[in-house]
């Protein structure tokens, strides 16, 4: 299972999602261009020392990312989208799914929507546009891991679990 970030705008969100991937042993993809200099201090601060422990790949653009996936078994690309109809909790995940998060400012462009395999939404109260991308990624990844029995059982090694 992988978490993929499409042209992220905010370094702090990327750092948070890299930390998520490190803590759960997930791979992370960053599809450029980013809206910040990748080595920015905010990325390091929010990712803390976890950024060094995550297996991540930077891709120059969407096409390079798709080529990378094709060379690695062509897993399903599942887009998180506020425009989707299938709720997160009703979607059936597979162990090798790629969960794609859109840009904080604009989501995913139509050409990307046209190329993904599935689109899912996190149901919310009416009148709200979206969740923070890192919060949405956390919810989606945990649900996908729960469904596919990929939640690590590290509780005996975990001092607090939350910081």
XYZ file of C-alpha atoms in Angstrom:
163
model
C 0.000 0.000 0.000
C 1.239 3.476 -0.876
C 0.243 7.057 -0.122
C 0.760 9.379 -3.079
C 0.649 13.175 -2.905
C -0.181 15.086 -6.084
C 1.673 18.405 -6.331
C 1.355 19.275 -2.642
C 1.281 22.963 -1.720
C 2.127 22.947 1.979
C 5.372 21.552 3.359
C 3.887 20.936 6.795
C 1.205 18.663 5.368
C 3.801 16.687 3.411
C 5.918 16.275 6.526
C 2.889 15.086 8.474
C 1.978 12.547 5.782
C 5.585 11.333 5.552
C 5.489 10.828 9.311
C 2.259 8.845 8.905
C 3.944 6.617 6.324
C 7.024 6.105 8.482
C 4.958 5.138 11.527
C 2.914 2.573 9.600
C 5.607 1.255 7.259
C 3.957 2.645 4.133
C 5.641 3.880 0.976
C 5.088 7.513 -0.015
C 5.141 9.199 -3.426
C 5.517 12.915 -3.992
C 4.381 13.958 -7.449
C 5.984 17.261 -8.353
C 6.028 20.140 -8.791
C 5.503 21.028 -5.141
C 4.374 24.443 -3.985
C 7.484 24.780 -1.788
C 11.188 24.016 -1.833
C 11.305 20.340 -0.874
C 14.015 20.764 1.763
C 12.082 23.543 3.470
C 12.388 23.771 7.247
C 8.632 23.306 7.750
C 8.815 19.911 6.058
C 11.596 18.811 8.366
C 9.841 20.243 11.422
C 6.496 18.528 10.835
C 8.102 15.288 9.695
C 10.512 15.471 12.625
C 13.110 12.745 12.322
C 10.559 10.433 10.695
C 11.240 11.788 7.198
C 14.555 9.948 7.253
C 12.758 6.680 8.043
C 10.133 6.663 5.297
C 10.588 5.002 1.927
C 9.580 7.819 -0.403
C 9.928 8.503 -4.102
C 9.839 11.877 -5.803
C 8.371 11.922 -9.306
C 8.979 14.812 -11.711
C 5.337 14.834 -12.854
C 2.146 12.784 -13.170
C 3.380 10.890 -16.240
C 6.605 9.828 -14.500
C 4.554 8.658 -11.520
C 2.305 6.568 -13.797
C 5.389 5.065 -15.475
C 6.775 4.171 -12.040
C 3.532 2.411 -11.081
C 3.384 0.581 -14.401
C 6.905 -0.762 -13.817
C 5.850 -1.885 -10.324
C 2.843 -4.061 -11.111
C 0.309 -1.340 -12.015
C -1.663 -1.278 -8.753
C -5.040 0.458 -8.572
C -4.947 4.212 -8.054
C -7.636 5.270 -5.587
C -8.228 9.033 -5.555
C -9.573 10.754 -2.482
C -11.986 13.359 -3.811
C -14.717 15.631 -2.506
C -16.429 14.984 -5.878
C -16.622 11.189 -5.487
C -19.768 9.186 -4.755
C -18.377 6.104 -2.987
C -17.870 6.621 0.767
C -14.533 5.606 2.279
C -16.042 3.070 4.680
C -17.969 1.244 1.919
C -15.068 0.972 -0.518
C -13.267 -2.395 -0.726
C -9.510 -1.852 -0.581
C -6.822 -4.232 -1.819
C -3.395 -4.656 -0.174
C -1.480 -3.063 -3.062
C -3.730 -0.021 -3.616
C -2.225 3.424 -4.129
C -4.163 6.146 -2.300
C -3.820 9.461 -4.095
C -4.310 12.789 -2.344
C -4.886 16.008 -4.294
C -3.412 19.458 -3.851
C -4.553 21.432 -0.853
C -5.505 24.388 -3.072
C -7.133 22.656 -6.033
C -7.562 18.917 -5.487
C -6.880 16.773 -8.539
C -7.162 18.076 -12.109
C -9.598 16.446 -14.543
C -6.852 14.662 -16.518
C -5.799 12.885 -13.305
C -9.405 12.055 -12.376
C -9.770 10.490 -15.830
C -6.802 8.172 -15.219
C -7.492 6.885 -11.709
C -9.198 3.550 -11.126
C -11.579 4.630 -8.362
C -12.619 7.772 -6.491
C -13.781 7.805 -2.895
C -15.010 10.420 -0.452
C -14.976 10.845 3.309
C -18.588 11.596 4.313
C -19.012 14.821 6.298
C -21.756 17.050 7.611
C -23.470 19.125 4.895
C -21.997 22.562 4.297
C -18.344 21.614 4.735
C -15.981 21.523 1.771
C -13.147 19.289 2.866
C -10.833 18.075 5.616
C -7.163 18.927 5.900
C -5.324 16.710 3.406
C -3.129 15.105 6.082
C -6.183 14.317 8.226
C -7.984 12.817 5.214
C -4.889 10.790 4.282
C -4.665 9.420 7.819
C -8.292 8.348 7.795
C -8.043 6.747 4.354
C -4.791 4.917 5.028
C -5.983 3.531 8.356
C -9.266 2.303 6.858
C -7.406 0.691 3.948
C -4.943 -0.954 6.334
C -7.777 -2.139 8.593
C -9.650 -3.735 5.702
C -6.548 -5.479 4.348
C -5.158 -6.622 7.720
C -2.073 -4.422 7.399
C -2.284 -2.596 10.726
C 1.018 -3.246 12.470
C 0.878 -4.802 15.917
C 3.588 -2.763 17.594
C 1.688 -1.831 20.750
C 4.214 -3.512 23.027
C 6.959 -1.267 21.601
C 4.912 1.917 21.649
C 5.425 4.108 24.702
C 2.606 6.564 24.164
C 1.274 6.206 20.617
C 0.471 9.899 20.240
C 2.656 12.976 20.456
